[in-house]
PDB file of C-alpha atoms in Angstrom:
ATOM      1  CA  UNK A 148      21.422  -1.623 -47.286  1.00 46.00           C
ATOM      2  CA  UNK A 149      20.181  -4.447 -45.081  1.00 42.00           C
ATOM      3  CA  UNK A 150      23.034  -3.898 -42.638  1.00 40.00           C
ATOM      4  CA  UNK A 151      22.224  -0.185 -42.496  1.00 50.00           C
ATOM      5  CA  UNK A 152      18.548  -0.928 -41.884  1.00 43.00           C
ATOM      6  CA  UNK A 153      19.394  -3.489 -39.213  1.00 39.00           C
ATOM      7  CA  UNK A 154      21.747  -1.049 -37.513  1.00 45.00           C
ATOM      8  CA  UNK A 155      19.177   1.733 -37.574  1.00 50.00           C
ATOM      9  CA  UNK A 156      16.480  -0.575 -36.197  1.00 50.00           C
ATOM     10  CA  UNK A 157      18.710  -1.913 -33.445  1.00 52.00           C
ATOM     11  CA  UNK A 158      19.839   1.614 -32.631  1.00 55.00           C
ATOM     12  CA  UNK A 159      16.225   2.753 -32.435  1.00 55.00           C
ATOM     13  CA  UNK A 160      15.333  -0.175 -30.213  1.00 56.00           C
ATOM     14  CA  UNK A 161      18.261   0.613 -27.933  1.00 54.00           C
ATOM     15  CA  UNK A 162      17.160   4.234 -27.715  1.00 47.00           C
ATOM     16  CA  UNK A 163      13.594   3.231 -26.860  1.00 47.00           C
ATOM     17  CA  UNK A 164      14.842   0.826 -24.205  1.00 52.00           C
ATOM     18  CA  UNK A 165      17.070   3.512 -22.703  1.00 49.00           C
ATOM     19  CA  UNK A 166      14.139   5.935 -22.632  1.00 48.00           C
ATOM     20  CA  UNK A 167      11.877   3.332 -20.999  1.00 54.00           C
ATOM     21  CA  UNK A 168      14.412   1.927 -18.548  1.00 58.00           C
ATOM     22  CA  UNK A 169      16.349   4.997 -17.400  1.00 52.00           C
ATOM     23  CA  UNK A 170      15.583   8.365 -18.999  1.00 55.00           C
ATOM     24  CA  UNK A 171      11.831   8.694 -18.407  1.00 62.00           C
ATOM     25  CA  UNK A 172      11.858   7.095 -14.919  1.00 65.00           C
ATOM     26  CA  UNK A 173      14.598   9.536 -13.884  1.00 63.00           C
ATOM     27  CA  UNK A 174      12.663  12.454 -15.373  1.00 61.00           C
ATOM     28  CA  UNK A 175       9.481  11.681 -13.416  1.00 63.00           C
ATOM     29  CA  UNK A 176      11.224  10.987 -10.083  1.00 65.00           C
ATOM     30  CA  UNK A 177      10.371  14.430  -8.714  1.00 65.00           C
ATOM     31  CA  UNK A 178       6.906  14.989 -10.238  1.00 61.00           C
ATOM     32  CA  UNK A 179       3.999  13.205  -8.582  1.00 62.00           C
ATOM     33  CA  UNK A 180       1.446  13.405 -11.376  1.00 70.00           C
ATOM     34  CA  UNK A 181       3.906  12.329 -14.055  1.00 73.00           C
ATOM     35  CA  UNK A 182       5.299   9.550 -11.872  1.00 70.00           C
ATOM     36  CA  UNK A 183       1.850   8.079 -11.270  1.00 76.00           C
ATOM     37  CA  UNK A 184       0.882   8.418 -14.934  1.00 74.00           C
ATOM     38  CA  UNK A 185       4.098   6.787 -16.126  1.00 73.00           C
ATOM     39  CA  UNK A 186       4.340   3.945 -13.613  1.00 73.00           C
ATOM     40  CA  UNK A 187       0.707   3.256 -12.805  1.00 73.00           C
ATOM     41  CA  UNK A 188      -0.843   3.689 -16.253  1.00 75.00           C
ATOM     42  CA  UNK A 189       1.588   3.594 -19.177  1.00 86.00           C
ATOM     43  CA  UNK A 190       4.157   1.052 -17.987  1.00 78.00           C
ATOM     44  CA  UNK A 191       1.632  -1.180 -16.250  1.00 80.00           C
ATOM     45  CA  UNK A 192      -0.623  -1.436 -19.295  1.00 87.00           C
ATOM     46  CA  UNK A 193       2.319  -2.006 -21.604  1.00 86.00           C
ATOM     47  CA  UNK A 194       3.770  -4.801 -19.478  1.00 86.00           C
ATOM     48  CA  UNK A 195       0.346  -6.360 -18.960  1.00 80.00           C
ATOM     49  CA  UNK A 196      -0.006  -6.583 -22.746  1.00 91.00           C
ATOM     50  CA  UNK A 197       3.524  -7.819 -23.412  1.00 90.00           C
ATOM     51  CA  UNK A 198       3.656 -10.396 -20.606  1.00 91.00           C
ATOM     52  CA  UNK A 199      -0.029 -11.348 -20.622  1.00 94.00           C
ATOM     53  CA  UNK A 200       0.003 -11.059 -16.862  1.00 91.00           C
ATOM     54  CA  UNK A 201      -0.909  -8.404 -14.304  1.00 96.00           C
ATOM     55  CA  UNK A 202       1.399  -6.362 -12.101  1.00 94.00           C
ATOM     56  CA  UNK A 203       0.187  -8.141  -8.939  1.00 97.00           C
ATOM     57  CA  UNK A 204       0.893 -11.497 -10.604  1.00 98.00           C
ATOM     58  CA  UNK A 205       4.395 -10.375 -11.522  1.00 98.00           C
ATOM     59  CA  UNK A 206       4.965  -9.125  -7.978  1.00 98.00           C
ATOM     60  CA  UNK A 207       3.819 -12.474  -6.579  1.00 98.00           C
ATOM     61  CA  UNK A 208       6.213 -14.231  -8.950  1.00 98.00           C
ATOM     62  CA  UNK A 209       9.080 -12.145  -7.592  1.00 98.00           C
ATOM     63  CA  UNK A 210       8.120 -13.099  -4.038  1.00 99.00           C
ATOM     64  CA  UNK A 211       7.921 -16.801  -4.849  1.00 98.00           C
ATOM     65  CA  UNK A 212      11.237 -16.685  -6.685  1.00 98.00           C
ATOM     66  CA  UNK A 213      13.259 -14.577  -4.259  1.00 98.00           C
ATOM     67  CA  UNK A 214      11.688 -14.706  -0.779  1.00 99.00           C
ATOM     68  CA  UNK A 215      12.083 -17.457   1.792  1.00 98.00           C
ATOM     69  CA  UNK A 216       8.769 -19.094   2.631  1.00 98.00           C
ATOM     70  CA  UNK A 217       7.758 -18.286   6.195  1.00 98.00           C
ATOM     71  CA  UNK A 218      10.101 -15.283   6.471  1.00 99.00           C
ATOM     72  CA  UNK A 219       8.120 -12.000   6.435  1.00 99.00           C
ATOM     73  CA  UNK A 220      11.236  -9.826   6.217  1.00 98.00           C
ATOM     74  CA  UNK A 221      12.453 -11.618   3.106  1.00 99.00           C
ATOM     75  CA  UNK A 222       9.012 -11.133   1.522  1.00 99.00           C
ATOM     76  CA  UNK A 223       9.208  -7.399   2.237  1.00 99.00           C
ATOM     77  CA  UNK A 224      12.740  -7.240   0.827  1.00 98.00           C
ATOM     78  CA  UNK A 225      11.733  -9.138  -2.316  1.00 99.00           C
ATOM     79  CA  UNK A 226       8.840  -6.756  -2.990  1.00 99.00           C
ATOM     80  CA  UNK A 227      10.976  -3.677  -2.344  1.00 98.00           C
ATOM     81  CA  UNK A 228      13.668  -4.960  -4.710  1.00 98.00           C
ATOM     82  CA  UNK A 229      11.069  -5.737  -7.375  1.00 97.00           C
ATOM     83  CA  UNK A 230       9.497  -2.287  -7.059  1.00 95.00           C
ATOM     84  CA  UNK A 231      12.762  -0.353  -7.047  1.00 94.00           C
ATOM     85  CA  UNK A 232      14.579  -2.304  -9.745  1.00 93.00           C
ATOM     86  CA  UNK A 233      11.974  -4.020 -11.900  1.00 93.00           C
ATOM     87  CA  UNK A 234       8.524  -2.495 -11.757  1.00 93.00           C
ATOM     88  CA  UNK A 235       7.038   0.218  -9.556  1.00 88.00           C
ATOM     89  CA  UNK A 236       3.957  -0.648  -7.497  1.00 93.00           C
ATOM     90  CA  UNK A 237       1.872   1.430  -5.122  1.00 90.00           C
ATOM     91  CA  UNK A 238       2.758  -0.230  -1.836  1.00 94.00           C
ATOM     92  CA  UNK A 239       3.519   1.929   1.180  1.00 97.00           C
ATOM     93  CA  UNK A 240       7.149   1.186   0.282  1.00 95.00           C
ATOM     94  CA  UNK A 241      10.364   0.846   2.229  1.00 96.00           C
ATOM     95  CA  UNK A 242      10.822   4.486   3.300  1.00 97.00           C
ATOM     96  CA  UNK A 243       7.288   5.083   4.574  1.00 98.00           C
ATOM     97  CA  UNK A 244       7.228   1.468   5.683  1.00 98.00           C
ATOM     98  CA  UNK A 245       9.749   2.321   8.398  1.00 98.00           C
ATOM     99  CA  UNK A 246       7.342   4.988   9.679  1.00 98.00           C
ATOM    100  CA  UNK A 247       4.516   2.448   9.613  1.00 99.00           C
ATOM    101  CA  UNK A 248       6.683  -0.009  11.556  1.00 99.00           C
ATOM    102  CA  UNK A 249       7.466   2.614  14.190  1.00 99.00           C
ATOM    103  CA  UNK A 250       3.794   3.501  14.686  1.00 99.00           C
ATOM    104  CA  UNK A 251       2.763  -0.160  14.938  1.00 99.00           C
ATOM    105  CA  UNK A 252       5.491  -0.798  17.517  1.00 98.00           C
ATOM    106  CA  UNK A 253       4.515   2.321  19.478  1.00 98.00           C
ATOM    107  CA  UNK A 254       0.798   1.499  19.558  1.00 98.00           C
ATOM    108  CA  UNK A 255       1.347  -2.246  20.095  1.00 98.00           C
ATOM    109  CA  UNK A 256      -2.225  -2.896  18.944  1.00 98.00           C
ATOM    110  CA  UNK A 257      -4.364  -5.878  19.824  1.00 98.00           C
ATOM    111  CA  UNK A 258      -6.801  -5.048  17.021  1.00 98.00           C
ATOM    112  CA  UNK A 259      -5.883  -3.564  13.630  1.00 99.00           C
ATOM    113  CA  UNK A 260      -8.022  -2.593  10.656  1.00 99.00           C
ATOM    114  CA  UNK A 261      -6.342  -2.060   7.291  1.00 99.00           C
ATOM    115  CA  UNK A 262      -8.350  -0.384   4.552  1.00 99.00           C
ATOM    116  CA  UNK A 263      -6.825  -1.380   1.217  1.00 98.00           C
ATOM    117  CA  UNK A 264      -4.791  -4.592   1.035  1.00 99.00           C
ATOM    118  CA  UNK A 265      -3.590  -4.405  -2.591  1.00 98.00           C
ATOM    119  CA  UNK A 266      -0.938  -7.172  -2.798  1.00 98.00           C
ATOM    120  CA  UNK A 267      -0.430  -7.565   0.941  1.00 98.00           C
ATOM    121  CA  UNK A 268       2.838  -5.662   1.389  1.00 99.00           C
ATOM    122  CA  UNK A 269       1.709  -3.419   4.240  1.00 99.00           C
ATOM    123  CA  UNK A 270      -0.327  -6.286   5.670  1.00 99.00           C
ATOM    124  CA  UNK A 271       2.871  -8.302   6.036  1.00 99.00           C
ATOM    125  CA  UNK A 272       4.726  -5.308   7.496  1.00 99.00           C
ATOM    126  CA  UNK A 273       2.037  -4.832  10.143  1.00 99.00           C
ATOM    127  CA  UNK A 274       1.311  -8.481  10.940  1.00 99.00           C
ATOM    128  CA  UNK A 275       4.941  -9.417  11.544  1.00 98.00           C
ATOM    129  CA  UNK A 276       5.101  -6.882  14.404  1.00 98.00           C
ATOM    130  CA  UNK A 277       1.900  -7.918  16.181  1.00 98.00           C
ATOM    131  CA  UNK A 278       1.767  -9.986  19.373  1.00 93.00           C
ATOM    132  CA  UNK A 279       0.531 -13.580  18.975  1.00 91.00           C
ATOM    133  CA  UNK A 280      -3.020 -12.887  20.150  1.00 93.00           C
ATOM    134  CA  UNK A 281      -3.550  -9.748  18.045  1.00 97.00           C
ATOM    135  CA  UNK A 282      -6.156  -9.559  15.282  1.00 94.00           C
ATOM    136  CA  UNK A 283      -5.557  -7.885  11.906  1.00 98.00           C
ATOM    137  CA  UNK A 284      -8.505  -7.447   9.557  1.00 99.00           C
ATOM    138  CA  UNK A 285      -7.678  -6.137   6.100  1.00 99.00           C
ATOM    139  CA  UNK A 286     -10.284  -5.058   3.542  1.00 99.00           C
ATOM    140  CA  UNK A 287      -9.774  -5.228  -0.225  1.00 98.00           C
ATOM    141  CA  UNK A 288     -12.393  -4.273  -2.785  1.00 98.00           C
ATOM    142  CA  UNK A 289     -10.690  -5.855  -5.829  1.00 98.00           C
ATOM    143  CA  UNK A 290     -11.000  -9.677  -5.803  1.00 98.00           C
ATOM    144  CA  UNK A 291      -7.971 -10.109  -8.087  1.00 98.00           C
ATOM    145  CA  UNK A 292      -5.799  -8.109  -5.691  1.00 98.00           C
ATOM    146  CA  UNK A 293      -7.222 -10.079  -2.761  1.00 98.00           C
ATOM    147  CA  UNK A 294      -6.313 -13.396  -4.408  1.00 98.00           C
ATOM    148  CA  UNK A 295      -2.692 -12.292  -4.837  1.00 99.00           C
ATOM    149  CA  UNK A 296      -2.528 -10.818  -1.329  1.00 99.00           C
ATOM    150  CA  UNK A 297      -3.650 -14.107   0.219  1.00 99.00           C
ATOM    151  CA  UNK A 298      -0.741 -15.882  -1.463  1.00 99.00           C
ATOM    152  CA  UNK A 299       1.771 -13.209  -0.435  1.00 99.00           C
ATOM    153  CA  UNK A 300       0.542 -13.312   3.177  1.00 99.00           C
ATOM    154  CA  UNK A 301       0.686 -17.121   3.180  1.00 99.00           C
ATOM    155  CA  UNK A 302       4.210 -17.070   1.709  1.00 99.00           C
ATOM    156  CA  UNK A 303       5.221 -14.851   4.628  1.00 99.00           C
ATOM    157  CA  UNK A 304       3.691 -17.395   7.022  1.00 98.00           C
ATOM    158  CA  UNK A 305       1.229 -14.894   8.475  1.00 98.00           C
ATOM    159  CA  UNK A 306      -2.109 -16.274   7.325  1.00 96.00           C
ATOM    160  CA  UNK A 307      -3.076 -17.210  10.895  1.00 95.00           C
ATOM    161  CA  UNK A 308      -2.696 -13.593  12.029  1.00 96.00           C
ATOM    162  CA  UNK A 309      -4.599 -12.000   9.165  1.00 98.00           C
ATOM    163  CA  UNK A 310      -8.242 -12.050   8.148  1.00 98.00           C
ATOM    164  CA  UNK A 311      -8.610 -10.752   4.596  1.00 99.00           C
ATOM    165  CA  UNK A 312     -12.111  -9.608   3.692  1.00 98.00           C
ATOM    166  CA  UNK A 313     -13.266  -8.831   0.158  1.00 98.00           C
ATOM    167  CA  UNK A 314     -15.693  -5.993  -0.412  1.00 98.00           C
ATOM    168  CA  UNK A 315     -16.284  -2.275  -0.082  1.00 98.00           C
ATOM    169  CA  UNK A 316     -15.176  -0.545   3.101  1.00 97.00           C
ATOM    170  CA  UNK A 317     -18.488   1.297   3.304  1.00 97.00           C
ATOM    171  CA  UNK A 318     -20.301  -2.047   3.423  1.00 98.00           C
ATOM    172  CA  UNK A 319     -18.012  -3.776   5.913  1.00 98.00           C
ATOM    173  CA  UNK A 320     -17.246  -1.066   8.477  1.00 98.00           C
ATOM    174  CA  UNK A 321     -20.822  -1.117   9.902  1.00 97.00           C
ATOM    175  CA  UNK A 322     -20.599  -4.925  10.228  1.00 96.00           C
ATOM    176  CA  UNK A 323     -17.279  -5.146  12.068  1.00 96.00           C
ATOM    177  CA  UNK A 324     -18.695  -5.620  15.563  1.00 94.00           C
ATOM    178  CA  UNK A 325     -21.303  -8.177  14.567  1.00 93.00           C
ATOM    179  CA  UNK A 326     -19.264 -10.070  11.975  1.00 94.00           C
ATOM    180  CA  UNK A 327     -15.872 -10.215  13.678  1.00 95.00           C
ATOM    181  CA  UNK A 328     -16.612  -9.562  17.335  1.00 93.00           C
ATOM    182  CA  UNK A 329     -14.353  -6.508  17.433  1.00 95.00           C
ATOM    183  CA  UNK A 330     -15.536  -3.767  19.767  1.00 96.00           C
ATOM    184  CA  UNK A 331     -12.967  -1.150  18.746  1.00 98.00           C
ATOM    185  CA  UNK A 332      -9.709  -0.951  16.804  1.00 99.00           C
ATOM    186  CA  UNK A 333      -6.472   0.204  18.382  1.00 99.00           C
ATOM    187  CA  UNK A 334      -4.955   1.034  14.986  1.00 99.00           C
ATOM    188  CA  UNK A 335      -6.469   1.767  11.576  1.00 99.00           C
ATOM    189  CA  UNK A 336      -4.256   1.993   8.491  1.00 99.00           C
ATOM    190  CA  UNK A 337      -5.916   3.859   5.604  1.00 99.00           C
ATOM    191  CA  UNK A 338      -4.421   3.018   2.220  1.00 98.00           C
ATOM    192  CA  UNK A 339      -7.388   2.470  -0.108  1.00 97.00           C
ATOM    193  CA  UNK A 340      -9.236   4.863  -2.420  1.00 96.00           C
ATOM    194  CA  UNK A 341      -8.199   8.347  -1.360  1.00 97.00           C
ATOM    195  CA  UNK A 342     -11.711   9.769  -1.720  1.00 97.00           C
ATOM    196  CA  UNK A 343     -12.882   7.204   0.852  1.00 98.00           C
ATOM    197  CA  UNK A 344     -10.551   8.310   3.667  1.00 99.00           C
ATOM    198  CA  UNK A 345     -12.877  10.987   5.024  1.00 99.00           C
ATOM    199  CA  UNK A 346     -16.258   9.237   4.622  1.00 99.00           C
ATOM    200  CA  UNK A 347     -14.863   6.006   6.058  1.00 99.00           C
ATOM    201  CA  UNK A 348     -13.359   7.853   9.020  1.00 99.00           C
ATOM    202  CA  UNK A 349     -16.720   9.453   9.757  1.00 98.00           C
ATOM    203  CA  UNK A 350     -18.390   6.066   9.310  1.00 99.00           C
ATOM    204  CA  UNK A 351     -16.007   4.468  11.809  1.00 99.00           C
ATOM    205  CA  UNK A 352     -16.914   7.200  14.294  1.00 98.00           C
ATOM    206  CA  UNK A 353     -20.638   6.622  13.733  1.00 98.00           C
ATOM    207  CA  UNK A 354     -20.306   2.865  14.113  1.00 98.00           C
ATOM    208  CA  UNK A 355     -18.360   3.201  17.356  1.00 98.00           C
ATOM    209  CA  UNK A 356     -15.324   1.164  16.330  1.00 98.00           C
ATOM    210  CA  UNK A 357     -12.930   3.922  17.393  1.00 98.00           C
ATOM    211  CA  UNK A 358     -12.159   4.346  21.094  1.00 98.00           C
ATOM    212  CA  UNK A 359     -10.377   7.126  22.906  1.00 98.00           C
ATOM    213  CA  UNK A 360      -6.738   6.636  21.942  1.00 98.00           C
ATOM    214  CA  UNK A 361      -7.370   4.772  18.688  1.00 99.00           C
ATOM    215  CA  UNK A 362      -4.726   5.706  16.117  1.00 99.00           C
ATOM    216  CA  UNK A 363      -5.484   6.368  12.460  1.00 99.00           C
ATOM    217  CA  UNK A 364      -2.488   6.262  10.114  1.00 99.00           C
ATOM    218  CA  UNK A 365      -3.188   7.483   6.572  1.00 99.00           C
ATOM    219  CA  UNK A 366      -0.877   6.923   3.591  1.00 98.00           C
ATOM    220  CA  UNK A 367      -0.497   9.051   0.437  1.00 97.00           C
ATOM    221  CA  UNK A 368      -1.913  12.169   2.062  1.00 98.00           C
ATOM    222  CA  UNK A 369       0.200  14.405  -0.216  1.00 97.00           C
ATOM    223  CA  UNK A 370       0.522  12.284  -3.367  1.00 94.00           C
ATOM    224  CA  UNK A 371      -1.989  11.541  -4.804  1.00 95.00           C
ATOM    225  CA  UNK A 372      -3.328  13.531  -1.840  1.00 96.00           C
ATOM    226  CA  UNK A 373      -6.294  13.617   0.542  1.00 98.00           C
ATOM    227  CA  UNK A 374      -6.928  17.331   1.208  1.00 98.00           C
ATOM    228  CA  UNK A 375     -10.439  16.897   2.606  1.00 98.00           C
ATOM    229  CA  UNK A 376      -9.265  14.221   5.042  1.00 99.00           C
ATOM    230  CA  UNK A 377      -6.303  16.316   6.200  1.00 99.00           C
ATOM    231  CA  UNK A 378      -8.492  19.361   6.729  1.00 98.00           C
ATOM    232  CA  UNK A 379     -10.875  17.277   8.813  1.00 98.00           C
ATOM    233  CA  UNK A 380      -8.417  15.512  11.139  1.00 99.00           C
ATOM    234  CA  UNK A 381      -6.225  18.593  11.571  1.00 98.00           C
ATOM    235  CA  UNK A 382      -9.106  20.862  12.534  1.00 98.00           C
ATOM    236  CA  UNK A 383     -11.450  18.527  14.379  1.00 98.00           C
ATOM    237  CA  UNK A 384     -11.306  18.740  18.201  1.00 98.00           C
ATOM    238  CA  UNK A 385     -11.758  14.967  18.192  1.00 98.00           C
ATOM    239  CA  UNK A 386      -8.287  14.308  16.757  1.00 99.00           C
ATOM    240  CA  UNK A 387      -4.694  15.123  17.527  1.00 98.00           C
ATOM    241  CA  UNK A 388      -2.691  14.831  14.315  1.00 98.00           C
ATOM    242  CA  UNK A 389       0.944  14.637  13.306  1.00 98.00           C
ATOM    243  CA  UNK A 390       2.413  14.631   9.793  1.00 98.00           C
ATOM    244  CA  UNK A 391       5.391  12.440   8.903  1.00 98.00           C
ATOM    245  CA  UNK A 392       7.107  13.809   5.812  1.00 98.00           C
ATOM    246  CA  UNK A 393       8.497  11.220   3.424  1.00 97.00           C
ATOM    247  CA  UNK A 394       8.360  10.335  -0.281  1.00 95.00           C
ATOM    248  CA  UNK A 395       5.975   8.579  -2.622  1.00 91.00           C
ATOM    249  CA  UNK A 396       6.968   4.936  -2.680  1.00 91.00           C
ATOM    250  CA  UNK A 397      10.201   4.287  -4.589  1.00 89.00           C
ATOM    251  CA  UNK A 398      10.469   7.897  -5.873  1.00 90.00           C
ATOM    252  CA  UNK A 399      11.716  11.320  -4.766  1.00 90.00           C
ATOM    253  CA  UNK A 400       8.220  12.850  -4.902  1.00 88.00           C
ATOM    254  CA  UNK A 401       7.103  14.340  -1.586  1.00 91.00           C
ATOM    255  CA  UNK A 402       4.471  12.329   0.225  1.00 95.00           C
ATOM    256  CA  UNK A 403       3.802  11.465   3.819  1.00 97.00           C
ATOM    257  CA  UNK A 404       1.753   9.727   6.471  1.00 98.00           C
ATOM    258  CA  UNK A 405      -0.732  11.427   8.782  1.00 99.00           C
ATOM    259  CA  UNK A 406      -1.054   9.963  12.272  1.00 99.00           C
ATOM    260  CA  UNK A 407      -4.260  10.986  14.037  1.00 99.00           C
ATOM    261  CA  UNK A 408      -5.151   9.990  17.586  1.00 99.00           C
ATOM    262  CA  UNK A 409      -8.896   9.821  18.246  1.00 99.00           C
ATOM    263  CA  UNK A 410      -9.672  11.770  21.414  1.00 98.00           C
ATOM    264  CA  UNK A 411     -13.220  10.538  21.802  1.00 92.00           C
TER     265      UNK A 411
END
């Protein structure tokens, strides 16, 4: 009887593990809402409880274990491997990251504003491509995320290129000129709360930190989606926009980046 019970329990555990590790992740690969619910709510909360750590802490651990200190590319590779093979996280990801890289290289910005640092993945991607005298300011509302991002950026050896600021974008955007001595930004990467894309874009216009030719690059415009922002930049005579079709980070769900050039 005990052997039968043990076998049934072990069989049940194996089934649950298979469901968690392979079956459900495969099933949600093509459905945005389910993918976000599974990865960003269910799995994250479960692992937080089991490991008594947070996803950003686990991501940092993967960087410290697998990436070479002072090598930004190895930091990016370590995070991508962690997110594809261990635990999903809402970075811009490797596929859209190549689009981000191409835009940064094309613009060759001297001043960059990133809205939404999270764990510093996109910050590292951007900063590693900037010329020595360029300035990258990245804003993060969550202090726990900011603490992890600082360590990831430092591990990549890019702390001298990056100024990480904690707080709400709506509070900091009006203070950019006075606080940081930045007249305008050549490139703005929007990757924070999706309902802030449009109001923060309008706020940047009002505060005069966009110049003619400034480029806005917005992530996750399809999934989770930013319909009000897309409607604005695609129909405003002040912007010339282009959509780059891709996929939600580490999935097969359609997503993309919207590049919008401010025409003044």
